[in-house]
Amino acid sequence: MGIRDWFAPRQKQAAPRPGPDPAPRFHRDRGRMFDLGRTHALAELFAADRAARDEAWIERFFDAAWCGSVVLSDPPTFLGPDGFPYLRLSVPRPETSFDSQCLANLAEDCLRNGVGAALFASPDDPPEAAQYVLSLGVIDSLLRYDSPFGDPIDLAEAAVPADEGAFSVEQADARQTMIVQRAHDVLVGAPSAEYLPPHLAHSLHAHLTRSWGMTDPGVQLVVDTTMRPHRSLVIGRKRSEFPEGAPIDAMAQALLWHLGPSRMVMLMPEEWSHAQMTKLRSLFEGR
């Protein structure tokens, strides 16, 4: 397959919580939603200096944010500075009545509507003051895997030391250019609904048609056991097919917003044919 470009999440993912909880952490039990105690915890977390927000802070944030009572703004969604749509959820103003909502109650609506979630310390804060944002892929991970860190299969594969003889790697920020050093077999096929469920396929399709100008985008799944993780989603555009001067790396990195935090994407290898690709719309139309 020659030279390949891989794109992975820009930030290293925190380790999953050790050991399964007896009940789902990110449950949908309405009797445990709309928790004012967690609202107070959320306000305290947002008061912490941003530079001091470590992995322990993130763990506490998710515990508080899932069921903590928050205010849904009117209008409920906005376009973030990154260009993606978000549901706006805020810690309520002190000493005021409000219609209580919570992320746990709205997460499935986010998936259906292709929007992320942004949490604010106050309903009065501007969009750029969001305290924490959750991409569509992270929300999907909370509901499907009971974790903000992604598919446990990907995480287990990523934890195994890499096969250093298979590739030479050039790293530039989130982009990896990998040159095959040792011939080996890979599997290529259509992504399953488990890997790319219809709601994420639909959101990705909308992004590729709107932002990349693709009329009928295609994708394919590559499984390469020398990679960490093994599976990568191939996007049906070659690097040579982008306009001159296009910010290709940033464009590819942005696709990860639609996928789980453990996923990887790669551009279509130059030697591939577009006829090999699976029509992305076939993964959500009629489902």
Short mmCIF file of C-alpha atoms in Angstrom, two decimals:
data_model
loop_
_atom_site.label_atom_id
_atom_site.label_comp_id
_atom_site.label_asym_id
_atom_site.label_seq_id
_atom_site.Cartn_x
_atom_site.Cartn_y
_atom_site.Cartn_z
CA MET A 1 0.00 0.00 0.00
CA GLY A 2 3.05 2.25 -0.06
CA ILE A 3 2.95 5.55 1.79
CA ARG A 4 -0.11 6.14 3.93
CA ASP A 5 -1.37 9.04 6.00
CA TRP A 6 -3.03 8.22 9.33
CA PHE A 7 -4.82 10.67 11.56
CA ALA A 8 -5.39 9.97 15.24
CA PRO A 9 -6.83 12.07 18.10
CA ARG A 10 -4.63 15.09 18.76
CA GLN A 11 -4.54 14.54 22.51
CA LYS A 12 -3.45 11.33 24.14
CA GLN A 13 -6.45 9.55 25.61
CA ALA A 14 -6.52 9.01 29.35
CA ALA A 15 -6.46 5.43 30.56
CA PRO A 16 -9.86 3.79 31.06
CA ARG A 17 -11.15 3.43 34.60
CA PRO A 18 -9.93 0.15 36.07
CA GLY A 19 -12.51 -2.60 36.45
CA PRO A 20 -16.16 -2.49 35.39
CA ASP A 21 -18.68 -0.79 37.64
CA PRO A 22 -21.57 -2.97 38.86
CA ALA A 23 -23.97 -0.63 37.05
CA PRO A 24 -23.37 1.53 33.97
CA ARG A 25 -21.55 4.73 34.77
CA PHE A 26 -23.32 6.56 31.94
CA HIS A 27 -26.76 5.18 32.64
CA ARG A 28 -30.14 6.46 31.41
CA ASP A 29 -32.03 5.98 34.66
CA ARG A 30 -34.31 9.02 34.91
CA GLY A 31 -34.66 8.48 38.64
CA ARG A 32 -30.98 9.39 39.01
CA MET A 33 -30.95 12.30 36.57
CA PHE A 34 -31.31 16.04 37.29
CA ASP A 35 -29.06 15.88 40.35
CA LEU A 36 -28.49 19.29 41.97
CA GLY A 37 -25.63 17.93 44.05
CA ARG A 38 -23.78 17.17 40.84
CA THR A 39 -24.66 20.64 39.56
CA HIS A 40 -22.79 22.12 42.53
CA ALA A 41 -19.87 19.78 41.82
CA LEU A 42 -19.85 20.95 38.20
CA ALA A 43 -19.74 24.61 39.27
CA GLU A 44 -16.78 23.88 41.55
CA LEU A 45 -14.96 22.07 38.76
CA PHE A 46 -15.47 24.98 36.38
CA ALA A 47 -13.99 27.34 38.98
CA ALA A 48 -10.68 25.46 38.79
CA ASP A 49 -7.85 26.95 36.76
CA ARG A 50 -7.89 25.48 33.25
CA ALA A 51 -4.17 24.78 33.38
CA ALA A 52 -4.70 22.55 36.43
CA ARG A 53 -7.35 20.32 34.82
CA ASP A 54 -5.67 16.94 34.77
CA GLU A 55 -7.02 13.42 34.21
CA ALA A 56 -8.51 13.35 37.71
CA TRP A 57 -10.40 16.57 36.90
CA ILE A 58 -11.75 14.99 33.71
CA GLU A 59 -12.96 11.95 35.65
CA ARG A 60 -14.77 14.16 38.16
CA PHE A 61 -16.18 16.25 35.33
CA PHE A 62 -17.84 13.29 33.62
CA ASP A 63 -19.30 12.05 36.91
CA ALA A 64 -20.82 15.49 37.54
CA ALA A 65 -21.80 16.41 33.98
CA TRP A 66 -23.75 13.27 33.10
CA CYS A 67 -26.64 13.75 35.54
CA GLY A 68 -26.07 17.23 36.94
CA SER A 69 -29.02 19.59 36.43
CA VAL A 70 -28.21 22.22 33.83
CA VAL A 71 -29.99 24.87 31.76
CA LEU A 72 -30.68 24.30 28.07
CA SER A 73 -30.29 27.58 26.20
CA ASP A 74 -32.76 29.12 23.77
CA PRO A 75 -31.96 28.49 20.95
CA PRO A 76 -30.55 25.17 22.19
CA THR A 77 -27.73 24.80 19.65
CA PHE A 78 -24.93 27.01 18.39
CA LEU A 79 -22.03 26.73 15.97
CA GLY A 80 -18.80 26.42 17.91
CA PRO A 81 -15.52 28.17 17.03
CA ASP A 82 -14.43 24.86 15.47
CA GLY A 83 -17.34 24.99 13.01
CA PHE A 84 -19.30 22.11 14.57
CA PRO A 85 -22.81 22.31 16.06
CA TYR A 86 -23.22 21.92 19.82
CA LEU A 87 -26.06 21.70 22.29
CA ARG A 88 -25.46 24.44 24.84
CA LEU A 89 -25.78 23.34 28.49
CA SER A 90 -25.00 25.73 31.34
CA VAL A 91 -24.77 25.74 35.11
CA PRO A 92 -27.87 27.74 36.15
CA ARG A 93 -27.60 31.23 37.56
CA PRO A 94 -27.54 31.24 41.38
CA GLU A 95 -30.83 31.70 43.21
CA THR A 96 -32.98 31.44 40.07
CA SER A 97 -35.62 28.92 39.03
CA PHE A 98 -34.96 27.01 35.81
CA ASP A 99 -36.21 24.14 33.68
CA SER A 100 -33.88 21.32 34.59
CA GLN A 101 -32.11 19.29 31.93
CA CYS A 102 -29.08 17.02 31.94
CA LEU A 103 -26.68 15.47 29.47
CA ALA A 104 -27.87 11.94 30.24
CA ASN A 105 -31.39 12.89 29.19
CA LEU A 106 -30.26 14.61 25.97
CA ALA A 107 -27.43 12.39 24.75
CA GLU A 108 -29.55 10.26 22.42
CA ASP A 109 -31.09 13.42 20.94
CA CYS A 110 -27.57 14.66 20.23
CA LEU A 111 -26.82 11.50 18.25
CA ARG A 112 -30.08 11.69 16.31
CA ASN A 113 -29.47 15.32 15.38
CA GLY A 114 -25.71 15.14 14.77
CA VAL A 115 -24.70 17.68 17.42
CA GLY A 116 -22.11 17.64 20.17
CA ALA A 117 -22.54 19.12 23.65
CA ALA A 118 -20.81 22.12 25.19
CA LEU A 119 -20.95 22.91 28.89
CA PHE A 120 -20.67 26.42 30.29
CA ALA A 121 -20.21 27.89 33.75
CA SER A 122 -23.03 30.38 33.08
CA PRO A 123 -25.83 30.91 30.54
CA ASP A 124 -24.33 34.37 29.96
CA ASP A 125 -20.91 33.15 28.79
CA PRO A 126 -19.96 33.60 25.10
CA PRO A 127 -19.44 30.52 22.88
CA GLU A 128 -15.66 30.69 23.16
CA ALA A 129 -15.92 30.38 26.97
CA ALA A 130 -17.13 26.77 26.92
CA GLN A 131 -15.67 24.88 29.86
CA TYR A 132 -15.75 21.48 28.16
CA VAL A 133 -17.00 20.23 24.79
CA LEU A 134 -18.00 16.72 23.79
CA SER A 135 -17.83 15.75 20.15
CA LEU A 136 -20.48 13.58 18.57
CA GLY A 137 -18.06 10.64 18.70
CA VAL A 138 -17.47 11.08 22.44
CA ILE A 139 -21.21 11.13 23.15
CA ASP A 140 -21.58 7.96 21.10
CA SER A 141 -18.78 6.39 23.15
CA LEU A 142 -20.52 7.26 26.43
CA LEU A 143 -23.71 5.52 25.32
CA ARG A 144 -22.24 2.51 23.52
CA TYR A 145 -19.14 1.75 25.58
CA ASP A 146 -19.97 3.39 28.93
CA SER A 147 -16.73 5.33 28.60
CA PRO A 148 -15.51 8.63 27.15
CA PHE A 149 -12.38 6.93 25.82
CA GLY A 150 -13.77 4.89 22.94
CA ASP A 151 -14.04 1.28 21.83
CA PRO A 152 -12.36 -1.10 24.31
CA ILE A 153 -11.15 -3.22 21.37
CA ASP A 154 -9.24 -0.25 19.97
CA LEU A 155 -7.86 0.62 23.39
CA ALA A 156 -6.63 -2.91 24.03
CA GLU A 157 -4.91 -3.02 20.63
CA ALA A 158 -3.35 0.42 21.13
CA ALA A 159 -1.84 -0.72 24.45
CA VAL A 160 0.28 -3.41 22.74
CA PRO A 161 3.77 -2.27 21.64
CA ALA A 162 3.95 -1.43 17.94
CA ASP A 163 5.52 -3.72 15.36
CA GLU A 164 8.45 -1.42 14.69
CA GLY A 165 9.74 -3.31 11.65
CA ALA A 166 6.56 -2.94 9.60
CA PHE A 167 6.71 0.83 8.99
CA SER A 168 8.90 3.84 9.27
CA VAL A 169 6.95 6.75 10.69
CA GLU A 170 7.15 10.49 10.16
CA GLN A 171 5.10 12.32 12.80
CA ALA A 172 3.72 15.83 12.31
CA ASP A 173 1.27 16.80 15.04
CA ALA A 174 -1.77 14.50 14.62
CA ARG A 175 -0.65 13.29 11.18
CA GLN A 176 1.46 10.19 10.73
CA THR A 177 3.06 9.49 7.36
CA MET A 178 3.89 5.79 7.38
CA ILE A 179 6.13 4.11 4.81
CA VAL A 180 5.78 0.34 4.53
CA GLN A 181 9.11 -1.33 5.25
CA ARG A 182 7.99 -4.96 5.29
CA ALA A 183 5.29 -6.41 3.04
CA HIS A 184 2.37 -7.85 4.98
CA ASP A 185 -1.28 -8.70 4.47
CA VAL A 186 -4.15 -6.39 5.39
CA LEU A 187 -7.90 -6.92 5.29
CA VAL A 188 -10.10 -4.44 3.45
CA GLY A 189 -13.89 -4.31 3.59
CA ALA A 190 -16.99 -2.27 4.34
CA PRO A 191 -17.25 -0.85 7.88
CA SER A 192 -19.74 -2.68 10.06
CA ALA A 193 -22.59 -0.94 11.86
CA GLU A 194 -20.75 -1.67 15.10
CA TYR A 195 -17.66 0.18 13.88
CA LEU A 196 -19.52 3.02 12.13
CA PRO A 197 -23.17 3.11 13.26
CA PRO A 198 -25.78 4.79 11.05
CA HIS A 199 -25.99 8.02 13.07
CA LEU A 200 -22.23 8.58 12.82
CA ALA A 201 -22.16 7.55 9.16
CA HIS A 202 -24.90 10.09 8.44
CA SER A 203 -23.06 12.88 10.26
CA LEU A 204 -19.77 12.05 8.51
CA HIS A 205 -21.55 11.98 5.13
CA ALA A 206 -23.02 15.44 5.77
CA HIS A 207 -19.57 16.78 6.66
CA LEU A 208 -17.86 15.32 3.59
CA THR A 209 -20.51 16.60 1.20
CA ARG A 210 -20.72 20.04 2.79
CA SER A 211 -17.11 20.76 3.78
CA TRP A 212 -15.15 18.60 1.35
CA GLY A 213 -17.48 19.02 -1.63
CA MET A 214 -17.76 15.27 -2.23
CA THR A 215 -20.95 14.38 -4.11
CA ASP A 216 -21.16 10.71 -3.07
CA PRO A 217 -18.38 10.01 -0.55
CA GLY A 218 -17.01 6.53 -0.08
CA VAL A 219 -15.25 4.85 2.81
CA GLN A 220 -13.59 1.54 3.51
CA LEU A 221 -12.19 -0.23 6.55
CA VAL A 222 -8.59 -1.42 6.69
CA VAL A 223 -7.57 -3.98 9.29
CA ASP A 224 -3.79 -4.14 9.69
CA THR A 225 -2.54 -6.12 12.68
CA THR A 226 0.76 -4.23 12.65
CA MET A 227 -1.12 -1.00 13.41
CA ARG A 228 -2.16 0.26 16.85
CA PRO A 229 -5.15 0.05 16.86
CA HIS A 230 -5.60 -2.41 14.00
CA ARG A 231 -8.59 -0.76 12.31
CA SER A 232 -8.57 2.47 10.31
CA LEU A 233 -11.38 4.14 8.40
CA VAL A 234 -10.29 5.05 4.88
CA ILE A 235 -11.85 8.21 3.42
CA GLY A 236 -12.41 8.10 -0.33
CA ARG A 237 -10.19 10.98 -1.34
CA LYS A 238 -6.50 10.81 -2.19
CA ARG A 239 -4.04 13.42 -1.03
CA SER A 240 -3.35 14.26 -4.69
CA GLU A 241 -7.05 15.05 -5.24
CA PHE A 242 -7.18 18.03 -2.87
CA PRO A 243 -6.88 21.54 -4.30
CA GLU A 244 -3.42 23.05 -4.09
CA GLY A 245 -2.92 24.78 -0.76
CA ALA A 246 -5.81 23.00 0.97
CA PRO A 247 -5.22 22.45 4.72
CA ILE A 248 -5.40 18.70 4.21
CA ASP A 249 -4.13 17.64 7.62
CA ALA A 250 -6.55 19.91 9.49
CA MET A 251 -9.42 18.76 7.27
CA ALA A 252 -8.67 15.10 7.96
CA GLN A 253 -8.21 15.74 11.67
CA ALA A 254 -11.65 17.36 11.82
CA LEU A 255 -13.29 14.11 10.67
CA LEU A 256 -12.49 12.56 14.05
CA TRP A 257 -15.22 14.76 15.58
CA HIS A 258 -17.74 12.36 14.05
CA LEU A 259 -16.00 9.18 15.25
CA GLY A 260 -15.21 7.59 18.58
CA PRO A 261 -12.15 8.92 20.43
CA SER A 262 -10.19 5.70 19.82
CA ARG A 263 -10.73 5.62 16.04
CA MET A 264 -8.22 6.44 13.31
CA VAL A 265 -8.78 7.72 9.78
CA MET A 266 -6.57 7.64 6.73
CA LEU A 267 -6.75 9.17 3.29
CA MET A 268 -7.28 6.87 0.34
CA PRO A 269 -3.96 5.40 -0.89
CA GLU A 270 -2.91 6.74 -4.29
CA GLU A 271 -2.92 3.27 -5.87
CA TRP A 272 -6.53 2.53 -4.88
CA SER A 273 -9.51 2.88 -7.20
CA HIS A 274 -12.66 4.74 -6.19
CA ALA A 275 -14.61 1.70 -7.39
CA GLN A 276 -13.29 -0.17 -4.33
CA MET A 277 -14.97 2.17 -1.89
CA THR A 278 -18.24 1.55 -0.03
CA LYS A 279 -20.79 4.31 -0.55
CA LEU A 280 -21.09 6.04 2.80
CA ARG A 281 -24.81 6.62 2.30
CA SER A 282 -25.35 2.84 2.16
CA LEU A 283 -24.38 2.71 5.85
CA PHE A 284 -27.34 4.81 6.99
CA GLU A 285 -30.02 5.02 4.28
CA GLY A 286 -33.00 2.84 5.16
CA ARG A 287 -31.60 1.98 8.61
#
